[in-house]
Short mmCIF file of C-alpha atoms and ligand atoms in Angstrom, two decimals:
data_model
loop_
_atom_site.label_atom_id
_atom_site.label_comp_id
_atom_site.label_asym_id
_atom_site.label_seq_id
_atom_site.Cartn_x
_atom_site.Cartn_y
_atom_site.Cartn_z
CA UNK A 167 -0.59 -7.30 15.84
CA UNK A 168 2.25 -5.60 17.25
CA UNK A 169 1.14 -2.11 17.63
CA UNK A 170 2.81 -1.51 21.10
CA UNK A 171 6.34 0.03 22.01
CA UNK A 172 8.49 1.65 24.63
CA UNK A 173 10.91 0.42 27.29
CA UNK A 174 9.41 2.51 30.42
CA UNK A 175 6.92 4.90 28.41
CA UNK A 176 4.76 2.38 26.67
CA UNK A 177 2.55 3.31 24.31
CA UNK A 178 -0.17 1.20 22.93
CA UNK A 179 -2.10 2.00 19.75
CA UNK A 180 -5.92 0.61 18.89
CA UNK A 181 -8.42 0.48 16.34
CA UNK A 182 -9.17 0.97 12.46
CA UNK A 183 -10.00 3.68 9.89
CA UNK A 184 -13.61 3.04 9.67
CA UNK A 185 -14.16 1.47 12.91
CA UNK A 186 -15.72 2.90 15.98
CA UNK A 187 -12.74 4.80 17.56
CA UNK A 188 -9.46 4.89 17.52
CA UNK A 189 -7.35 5.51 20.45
CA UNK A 190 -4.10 4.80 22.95
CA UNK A 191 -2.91 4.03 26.06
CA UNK A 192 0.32 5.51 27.35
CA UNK A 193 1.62 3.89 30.31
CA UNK A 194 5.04 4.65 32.92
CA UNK A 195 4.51 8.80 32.52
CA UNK A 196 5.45 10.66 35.34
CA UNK A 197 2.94 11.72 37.48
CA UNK A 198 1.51 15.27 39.08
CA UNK A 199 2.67 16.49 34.98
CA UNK A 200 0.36 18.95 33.61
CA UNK A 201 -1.23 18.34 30.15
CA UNK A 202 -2.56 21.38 28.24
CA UNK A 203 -5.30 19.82 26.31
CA UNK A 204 -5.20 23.02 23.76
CA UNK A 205 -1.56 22.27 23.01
CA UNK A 206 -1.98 18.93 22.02
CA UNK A 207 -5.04 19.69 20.00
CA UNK A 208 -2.65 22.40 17.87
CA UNK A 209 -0.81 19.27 16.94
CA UNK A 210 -3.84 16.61 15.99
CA UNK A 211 -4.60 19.93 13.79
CA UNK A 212 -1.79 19.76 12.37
CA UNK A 213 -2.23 16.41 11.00
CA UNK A 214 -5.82 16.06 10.90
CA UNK A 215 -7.31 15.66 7.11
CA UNK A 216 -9.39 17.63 5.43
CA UNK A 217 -7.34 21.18 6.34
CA UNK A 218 -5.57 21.71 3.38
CA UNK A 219 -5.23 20.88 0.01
CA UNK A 220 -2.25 18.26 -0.06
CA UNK A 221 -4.61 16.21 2.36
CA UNK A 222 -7.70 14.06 1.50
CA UNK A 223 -11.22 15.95 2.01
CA UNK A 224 -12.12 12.98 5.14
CA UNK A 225 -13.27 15.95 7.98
CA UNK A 226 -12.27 14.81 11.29
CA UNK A 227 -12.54 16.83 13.90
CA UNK A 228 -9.80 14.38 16.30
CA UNK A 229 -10.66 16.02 19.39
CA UNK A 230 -9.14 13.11 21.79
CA UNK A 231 -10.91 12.19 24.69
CA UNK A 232 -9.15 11.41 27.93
CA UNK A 233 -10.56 8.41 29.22
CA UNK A 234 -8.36 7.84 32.51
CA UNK A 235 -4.45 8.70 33.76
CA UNK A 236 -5.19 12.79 34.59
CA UNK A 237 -7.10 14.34 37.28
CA UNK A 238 -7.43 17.97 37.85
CA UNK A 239 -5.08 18.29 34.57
CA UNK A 240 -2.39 16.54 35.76
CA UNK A 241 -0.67 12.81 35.30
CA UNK A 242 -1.74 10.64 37.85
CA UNK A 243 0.90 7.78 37.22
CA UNK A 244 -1.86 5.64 36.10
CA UNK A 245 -1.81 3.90 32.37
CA UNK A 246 -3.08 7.56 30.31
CA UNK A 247 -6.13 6.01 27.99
CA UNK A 248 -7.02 8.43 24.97
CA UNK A 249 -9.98 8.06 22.60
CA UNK A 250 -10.62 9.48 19.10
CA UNK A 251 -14.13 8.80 17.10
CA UNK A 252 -14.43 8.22 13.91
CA UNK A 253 -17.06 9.82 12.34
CA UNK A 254 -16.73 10.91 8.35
CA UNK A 255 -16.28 7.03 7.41
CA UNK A 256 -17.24 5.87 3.70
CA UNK A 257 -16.92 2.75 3.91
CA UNK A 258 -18.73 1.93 0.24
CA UNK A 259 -16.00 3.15 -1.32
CA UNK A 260 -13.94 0.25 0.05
CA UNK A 261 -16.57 -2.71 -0.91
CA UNK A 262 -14.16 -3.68 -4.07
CA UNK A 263 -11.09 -3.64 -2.19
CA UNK A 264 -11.83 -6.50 -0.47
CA UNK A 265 -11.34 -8.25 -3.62
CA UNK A 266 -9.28 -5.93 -5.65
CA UNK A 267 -5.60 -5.66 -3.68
CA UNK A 268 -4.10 -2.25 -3.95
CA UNK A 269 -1.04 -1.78 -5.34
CA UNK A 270 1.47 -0.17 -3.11
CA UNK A 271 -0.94 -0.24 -0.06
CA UNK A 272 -0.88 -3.57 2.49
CA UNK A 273 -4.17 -4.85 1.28
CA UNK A 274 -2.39 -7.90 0.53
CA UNK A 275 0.01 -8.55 2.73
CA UNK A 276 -3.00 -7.63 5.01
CA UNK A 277 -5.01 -10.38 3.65
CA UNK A 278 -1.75 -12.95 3.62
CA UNK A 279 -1.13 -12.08 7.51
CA UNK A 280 -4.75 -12.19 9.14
CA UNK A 281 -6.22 -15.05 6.31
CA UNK A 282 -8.56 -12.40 5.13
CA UNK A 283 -9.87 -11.21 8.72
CA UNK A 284 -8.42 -7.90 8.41
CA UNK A 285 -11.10 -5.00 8.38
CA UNK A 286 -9.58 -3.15 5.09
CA UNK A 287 -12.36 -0.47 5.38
CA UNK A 288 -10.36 2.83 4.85
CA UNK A 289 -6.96 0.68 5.32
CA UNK A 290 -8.01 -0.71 8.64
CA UNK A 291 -5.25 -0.96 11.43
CA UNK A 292 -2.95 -0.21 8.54
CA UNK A 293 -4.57 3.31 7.88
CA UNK A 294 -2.59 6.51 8.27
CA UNK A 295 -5.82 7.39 10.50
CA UNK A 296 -3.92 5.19 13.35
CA UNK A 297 -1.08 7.88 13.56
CA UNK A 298 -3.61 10.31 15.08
CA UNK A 299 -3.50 8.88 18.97
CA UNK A 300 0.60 8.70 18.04
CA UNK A 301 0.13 12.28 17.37
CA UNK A 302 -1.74 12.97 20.95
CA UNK A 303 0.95 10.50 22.84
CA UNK A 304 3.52 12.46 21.81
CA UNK A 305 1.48 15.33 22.45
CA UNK A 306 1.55 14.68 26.03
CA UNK A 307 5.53 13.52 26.07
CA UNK A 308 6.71 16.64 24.24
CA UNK A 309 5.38 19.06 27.21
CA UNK A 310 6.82 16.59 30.25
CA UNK A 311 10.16 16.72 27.93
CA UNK A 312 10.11 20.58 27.08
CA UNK A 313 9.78 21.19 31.14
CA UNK A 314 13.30 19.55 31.31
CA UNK A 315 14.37 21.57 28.43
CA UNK A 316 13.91 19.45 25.08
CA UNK A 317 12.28 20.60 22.19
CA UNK A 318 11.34 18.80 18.80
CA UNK A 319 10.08 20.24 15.77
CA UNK A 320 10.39 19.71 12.19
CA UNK A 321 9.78 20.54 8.27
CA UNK A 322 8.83 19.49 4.86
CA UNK A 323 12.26 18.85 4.01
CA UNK A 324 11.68 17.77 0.45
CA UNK A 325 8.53 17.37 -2.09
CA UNK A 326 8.79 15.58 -5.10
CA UNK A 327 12.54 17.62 -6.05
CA UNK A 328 11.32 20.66 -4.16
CA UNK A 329 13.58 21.27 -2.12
CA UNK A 330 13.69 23.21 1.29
CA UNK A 331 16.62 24.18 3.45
CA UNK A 332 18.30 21.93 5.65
CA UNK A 333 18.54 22.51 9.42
CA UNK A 334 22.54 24.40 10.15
CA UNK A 335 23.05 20.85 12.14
CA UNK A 336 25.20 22.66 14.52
CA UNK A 337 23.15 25.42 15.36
CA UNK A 338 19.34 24.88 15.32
CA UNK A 339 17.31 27.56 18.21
CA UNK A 340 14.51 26.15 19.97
CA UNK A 341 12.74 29.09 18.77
CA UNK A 342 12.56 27.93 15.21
CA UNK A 343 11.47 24.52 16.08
CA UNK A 344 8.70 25.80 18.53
CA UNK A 345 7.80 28.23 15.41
CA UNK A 346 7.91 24.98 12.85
CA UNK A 347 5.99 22.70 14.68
CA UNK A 348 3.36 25.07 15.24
CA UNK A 349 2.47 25.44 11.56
CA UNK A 350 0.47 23.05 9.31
CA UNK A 351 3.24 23.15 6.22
CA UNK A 352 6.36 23.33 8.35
CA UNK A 353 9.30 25.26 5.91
CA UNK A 354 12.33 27.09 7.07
CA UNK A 355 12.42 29.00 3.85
CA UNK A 356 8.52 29.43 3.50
CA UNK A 357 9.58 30.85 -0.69
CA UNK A 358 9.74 27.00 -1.52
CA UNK A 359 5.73 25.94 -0.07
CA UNK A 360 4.38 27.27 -3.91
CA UNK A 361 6.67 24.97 -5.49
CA UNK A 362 6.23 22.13 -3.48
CA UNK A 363 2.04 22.50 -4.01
CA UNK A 364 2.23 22.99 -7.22
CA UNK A 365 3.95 19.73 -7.15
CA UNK A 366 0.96 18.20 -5.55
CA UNK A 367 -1.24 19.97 -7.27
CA UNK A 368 -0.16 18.82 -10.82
CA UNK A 369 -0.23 14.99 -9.38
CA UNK A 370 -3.68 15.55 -8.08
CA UNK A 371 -4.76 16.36 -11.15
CA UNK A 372 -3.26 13.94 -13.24
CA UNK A 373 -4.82 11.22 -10.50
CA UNK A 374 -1.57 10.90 -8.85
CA UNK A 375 0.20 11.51 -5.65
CA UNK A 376 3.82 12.24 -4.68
CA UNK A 377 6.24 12.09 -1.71
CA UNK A 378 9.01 13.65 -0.24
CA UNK A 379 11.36 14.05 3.00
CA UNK A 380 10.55 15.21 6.69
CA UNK A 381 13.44 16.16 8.51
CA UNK A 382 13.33 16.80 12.70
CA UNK A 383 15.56 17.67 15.08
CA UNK A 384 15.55 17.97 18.99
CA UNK A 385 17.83 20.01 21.07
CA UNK A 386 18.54 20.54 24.73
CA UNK A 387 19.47 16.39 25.10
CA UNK A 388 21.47 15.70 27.73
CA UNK A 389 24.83 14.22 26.67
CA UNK A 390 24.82 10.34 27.90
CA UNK A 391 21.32 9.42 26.88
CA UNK A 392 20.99 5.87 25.05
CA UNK A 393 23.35 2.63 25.42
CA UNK A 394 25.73 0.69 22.84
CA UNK A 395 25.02 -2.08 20.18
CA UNK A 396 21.01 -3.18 20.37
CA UNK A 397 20.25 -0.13 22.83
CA UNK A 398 21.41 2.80 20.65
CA UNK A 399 19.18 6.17 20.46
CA UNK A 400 19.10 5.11 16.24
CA UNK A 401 17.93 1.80 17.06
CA UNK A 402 15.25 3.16 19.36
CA UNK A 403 13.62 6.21 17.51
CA UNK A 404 13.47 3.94 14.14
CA UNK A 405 11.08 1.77 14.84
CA UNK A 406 8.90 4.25 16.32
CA UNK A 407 9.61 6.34 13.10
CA UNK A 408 9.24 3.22 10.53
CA UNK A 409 5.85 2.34 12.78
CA UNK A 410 4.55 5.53 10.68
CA UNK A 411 3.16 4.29 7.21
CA UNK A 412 4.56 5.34 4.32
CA UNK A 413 8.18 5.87 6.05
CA UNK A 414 10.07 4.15 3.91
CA UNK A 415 13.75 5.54 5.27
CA UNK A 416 15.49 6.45 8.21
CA UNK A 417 18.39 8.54 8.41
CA UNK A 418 20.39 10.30 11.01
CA UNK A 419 22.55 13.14 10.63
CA UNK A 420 24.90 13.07 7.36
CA UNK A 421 22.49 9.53 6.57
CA UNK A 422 23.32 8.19 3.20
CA UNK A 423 25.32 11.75 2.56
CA UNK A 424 28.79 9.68 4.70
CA UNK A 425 28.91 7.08 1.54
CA UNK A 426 30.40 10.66 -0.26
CA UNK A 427 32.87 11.75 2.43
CA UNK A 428 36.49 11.25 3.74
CA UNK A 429 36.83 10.55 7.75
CA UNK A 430 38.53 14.05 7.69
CA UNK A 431 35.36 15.28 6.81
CA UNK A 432 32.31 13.22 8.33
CA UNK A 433 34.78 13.46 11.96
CA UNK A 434 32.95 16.08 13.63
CA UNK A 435 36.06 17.70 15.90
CA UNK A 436 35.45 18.37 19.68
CA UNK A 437 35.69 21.58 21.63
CA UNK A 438 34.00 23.22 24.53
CA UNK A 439 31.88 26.37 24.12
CA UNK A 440 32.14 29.54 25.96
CA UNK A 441 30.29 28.10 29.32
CA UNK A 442 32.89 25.05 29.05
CA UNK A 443 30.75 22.44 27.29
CA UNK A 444 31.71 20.23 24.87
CA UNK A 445 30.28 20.80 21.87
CA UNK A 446 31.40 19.37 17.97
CA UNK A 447 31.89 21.91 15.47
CA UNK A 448 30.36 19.68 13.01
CA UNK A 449 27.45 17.38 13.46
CA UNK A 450 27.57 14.97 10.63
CA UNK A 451 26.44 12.62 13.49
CA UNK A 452 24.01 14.05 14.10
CA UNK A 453 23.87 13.95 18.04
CA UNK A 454 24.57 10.33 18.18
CA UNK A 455 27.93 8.65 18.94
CA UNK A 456 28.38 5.03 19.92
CA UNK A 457 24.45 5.00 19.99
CA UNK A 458 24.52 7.77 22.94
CA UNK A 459 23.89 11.50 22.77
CA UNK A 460 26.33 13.74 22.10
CA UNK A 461 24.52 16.57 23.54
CA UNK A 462 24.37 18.91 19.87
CA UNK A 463 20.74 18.23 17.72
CA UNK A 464 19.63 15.32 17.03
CA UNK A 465 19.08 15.45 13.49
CA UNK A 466 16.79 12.58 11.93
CA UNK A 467 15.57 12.38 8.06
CA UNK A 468 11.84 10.10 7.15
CA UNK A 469 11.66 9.36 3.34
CA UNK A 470 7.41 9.00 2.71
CA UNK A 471 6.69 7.41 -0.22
CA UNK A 472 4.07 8.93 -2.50
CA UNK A 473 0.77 8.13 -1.22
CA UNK A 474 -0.87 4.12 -2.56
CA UNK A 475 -4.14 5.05 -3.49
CA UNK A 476 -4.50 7.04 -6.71
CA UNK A 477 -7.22 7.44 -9.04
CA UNK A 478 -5.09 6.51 -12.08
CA UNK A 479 -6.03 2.80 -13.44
CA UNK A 480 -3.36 0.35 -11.99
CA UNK A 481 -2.66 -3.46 -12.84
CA UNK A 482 -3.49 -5.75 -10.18
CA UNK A 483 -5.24 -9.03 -8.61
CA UNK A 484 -8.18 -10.01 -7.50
CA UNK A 485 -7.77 -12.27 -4.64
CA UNK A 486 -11.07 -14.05 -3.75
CA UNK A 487 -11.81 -14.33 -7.82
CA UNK A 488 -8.16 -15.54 -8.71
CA UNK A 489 -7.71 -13.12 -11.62
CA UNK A 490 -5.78 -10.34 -13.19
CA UNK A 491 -7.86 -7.29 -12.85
CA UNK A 492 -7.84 -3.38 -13.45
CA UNK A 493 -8.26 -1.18 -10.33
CA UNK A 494 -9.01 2.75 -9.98
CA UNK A 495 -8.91 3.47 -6.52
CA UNK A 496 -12.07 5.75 -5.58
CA UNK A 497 -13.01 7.36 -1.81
CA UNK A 498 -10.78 10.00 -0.37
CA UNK A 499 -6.66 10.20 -0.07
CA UNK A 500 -3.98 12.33 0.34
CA UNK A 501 -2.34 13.09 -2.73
CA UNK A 502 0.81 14.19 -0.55
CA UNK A 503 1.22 12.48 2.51
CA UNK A 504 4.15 14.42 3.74
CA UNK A 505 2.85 17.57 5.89
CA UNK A 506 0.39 15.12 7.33
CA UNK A 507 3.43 13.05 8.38
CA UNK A 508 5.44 15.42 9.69
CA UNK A 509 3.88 16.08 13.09
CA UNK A 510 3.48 12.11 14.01
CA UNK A 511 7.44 12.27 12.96
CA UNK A 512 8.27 14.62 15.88
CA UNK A 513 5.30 13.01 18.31
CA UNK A 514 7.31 9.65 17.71
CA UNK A 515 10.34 11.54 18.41
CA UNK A 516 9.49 12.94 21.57
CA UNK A 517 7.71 9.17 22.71
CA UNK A 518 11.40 7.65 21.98
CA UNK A 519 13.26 10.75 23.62
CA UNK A 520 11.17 10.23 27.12
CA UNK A 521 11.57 6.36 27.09
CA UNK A 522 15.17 7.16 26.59
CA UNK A 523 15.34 9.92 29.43
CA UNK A 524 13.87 7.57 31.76
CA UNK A 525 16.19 5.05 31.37
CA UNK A 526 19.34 6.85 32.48
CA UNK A 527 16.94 8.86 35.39
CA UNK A 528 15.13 5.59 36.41
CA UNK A 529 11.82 7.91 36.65
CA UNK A 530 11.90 11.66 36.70
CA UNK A 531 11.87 12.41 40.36
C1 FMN B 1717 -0.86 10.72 7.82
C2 FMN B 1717 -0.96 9.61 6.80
C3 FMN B 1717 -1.98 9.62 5.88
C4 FMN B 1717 -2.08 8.60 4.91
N1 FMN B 1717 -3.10 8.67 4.00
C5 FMN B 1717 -3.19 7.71 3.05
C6 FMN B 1717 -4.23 7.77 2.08
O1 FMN B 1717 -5.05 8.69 2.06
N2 FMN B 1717 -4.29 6.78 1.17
C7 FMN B 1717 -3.38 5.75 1.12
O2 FMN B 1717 -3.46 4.90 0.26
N3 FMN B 1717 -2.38 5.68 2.02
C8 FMN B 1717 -2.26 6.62 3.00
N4 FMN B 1717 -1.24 6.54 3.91
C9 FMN B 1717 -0.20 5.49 3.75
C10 FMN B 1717 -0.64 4.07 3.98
O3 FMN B 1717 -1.29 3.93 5.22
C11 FMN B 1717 0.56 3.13 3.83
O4 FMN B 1717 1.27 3.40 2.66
C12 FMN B 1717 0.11 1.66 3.83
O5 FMN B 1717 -0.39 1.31 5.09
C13 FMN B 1717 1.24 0.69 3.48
O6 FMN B 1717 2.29 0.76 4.41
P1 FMN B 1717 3.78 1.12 3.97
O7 FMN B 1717 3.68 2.22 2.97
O8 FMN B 1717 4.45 1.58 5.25
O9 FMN B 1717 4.40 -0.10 3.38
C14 FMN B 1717 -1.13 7.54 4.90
C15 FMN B 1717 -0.08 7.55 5.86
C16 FMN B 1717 0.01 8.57 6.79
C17 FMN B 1717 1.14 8.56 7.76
#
């Protein structure tokens, strides 16, 4: 498995869906920082199931449990070990799916990769359940990075055609982004959210699901962070981003949106601001030049793909028999995936942003 990442803040992930725990260890954080447990536990909220309707009906309470790494509420320096329990498993409903491979889901390249090995209870190490100790890593590296002045936050950019606005790429206040990523469906225009669930809704009922767009941003980067070629801030928040399941794109500033537009307009033209810093007047780029920070947002787009497991009847295989089979997938799933996904989006984001920091500061002191 490869379910570790991170230059200098390392982050390890462990366990399945249906197993005893899940969990993580973060390693290389700063110490003497002070974690407010309560803060962190607004975000595992925010993507814990069973709180709203878009989300499956598993209750979880995901109250992590710090294991070692803080003393007296603070960092110690030592490797930061977090545990979650499982506890509203159903693991009959998975009994078939040993057999019958899910369409959409990894139950089969599951079974290709570990011979048949893999635990595919409720997805297994595969699960969307493992994003929950991403959720409480990033937890943790979002308040050492907003004591230096860096915030995150981000919304339900897009849900099956509903559309929200986009973030002004030029201008976006920490205020909003405190405000957005303190809410369970994150909108800047909250007159889109009955749209968007009636969207889910309608799939629900029809034994479907449907997917949509997250789209983040962080401000107060320093200018400088990141390196050329292989070491670029792109190439080091995607595959923290495409380690979420169901991201199925990646896009940063203007994206796919510069196949459309003439240099004269994707150039985003330099000038300083009133204090003297340079600033673009545009930010097509989205913060990023040459793979290094700009210093304006970093803007950054997830595409999540409607959720595997629906109730509809699907074609598919079944592996240990050697037939063609029928499957309706029962036991409990999001039929929208997206507001779930949008916190781990910004946890992964601030994970990435303090591994980056820490390589141009060589440690925080
Ligand atoms: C927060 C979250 C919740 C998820 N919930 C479900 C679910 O209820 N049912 C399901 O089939 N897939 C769910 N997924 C997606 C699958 O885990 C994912 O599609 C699968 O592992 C295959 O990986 P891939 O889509 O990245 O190729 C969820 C993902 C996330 C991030």
């Amino acid at each position: 498995m490869s379910s570790n990442i991170g230059a200098h803040v390392k982050c390890t992930v462990f366990g399945e869906s249906h197993g005893q725990a899940i969990g993580c260890v973060l390693d290389g954080l700063p110490p003497g920082e002070k974690i407010d447990l309560e803060e962190i536990n607004i975000q595992m909220k925010r993507r814990a199931p069973g709180l709203d309707s878009t989300s499956t009906t598993r209750a979880e309470s995901d109250i992590p449990k710090i294991l070692s790494g803080v003393l007296n509420g603070r960092t110690t320096g030592a490797p930061l070990a977090a545990l979650i329990e499982n506890n509203d498993q159903k693991s009959k409903d998975y009994d078939e799916l040993s057999r019958l491979m899910r369409p959409g889901h990894a139950d089969y390249t599951g079974h290709v990769r570990y011979k048949g090995y893999n635990d595919v209870r409720g997805g297994g190490h595969f699960s969307g359940r493992l994003t929950a100790p991403l959720v409480f890593a990033g937890g943790v590296c979002r308040q050492i990075l907003r004591r230096r002045g860096v915030y995150i936050g981000g919304h339900i950019l897009e849900i099956n055609g509903e559309r929200d606005s986009d973030f002004d790429p030029v201008r976006v206040e920490p205020e909003l982004l405190e405000r957005l990523s303190s809410q369970h469906f994150s909108l800047i225009d909250s007159s889109v959210e009955q749209a968007m669930r009636q969207k889910v809704e309608s799939a629900k009922k029809q034994g479907d699901s449907v997917g949509g767009i997250v789209e983040a941003a962080a401000v107060g980067i320093p200018a400088g962070l990141g390196s050329p070629m292989f070491g670029g801030v792109e190439n080091r928040l995607a595959p923290l981003i495409f380690g979420i399941p169901a991201v199925k794109g990646v896009e940063f500033g203007a994206g796919f949106g510069f196949a459309s537009l003439r240099g004269s307009e994707a150039n985003d033209p330099f000038d300083f601001d009133d204090k003297g810093n340079v600033v673009t007047i545009s930010n097509n780029n989205g913060g990023i030049l040459g793979g290094i920070t700009t210093g304006m947002p970093l803007i950054v787009r997830a595409v999540i793909k409607p959720t595997p497991s629906i109730a509809r009847p699907q074609h598919t295989i079944d592996i240990k028999n050697k037939c063609k089979a029928k499957l309706q997938v029962r036991g409990r799933h999001d039929p929208c995936i997206v507001p779930r996904a949008l916190p781990v989006v910004e946890a992964v984001i601030a994970l990435g942003l303090l591994d980056l920091m820490n390589d141009n500061l060589k440690g925080f002191d």
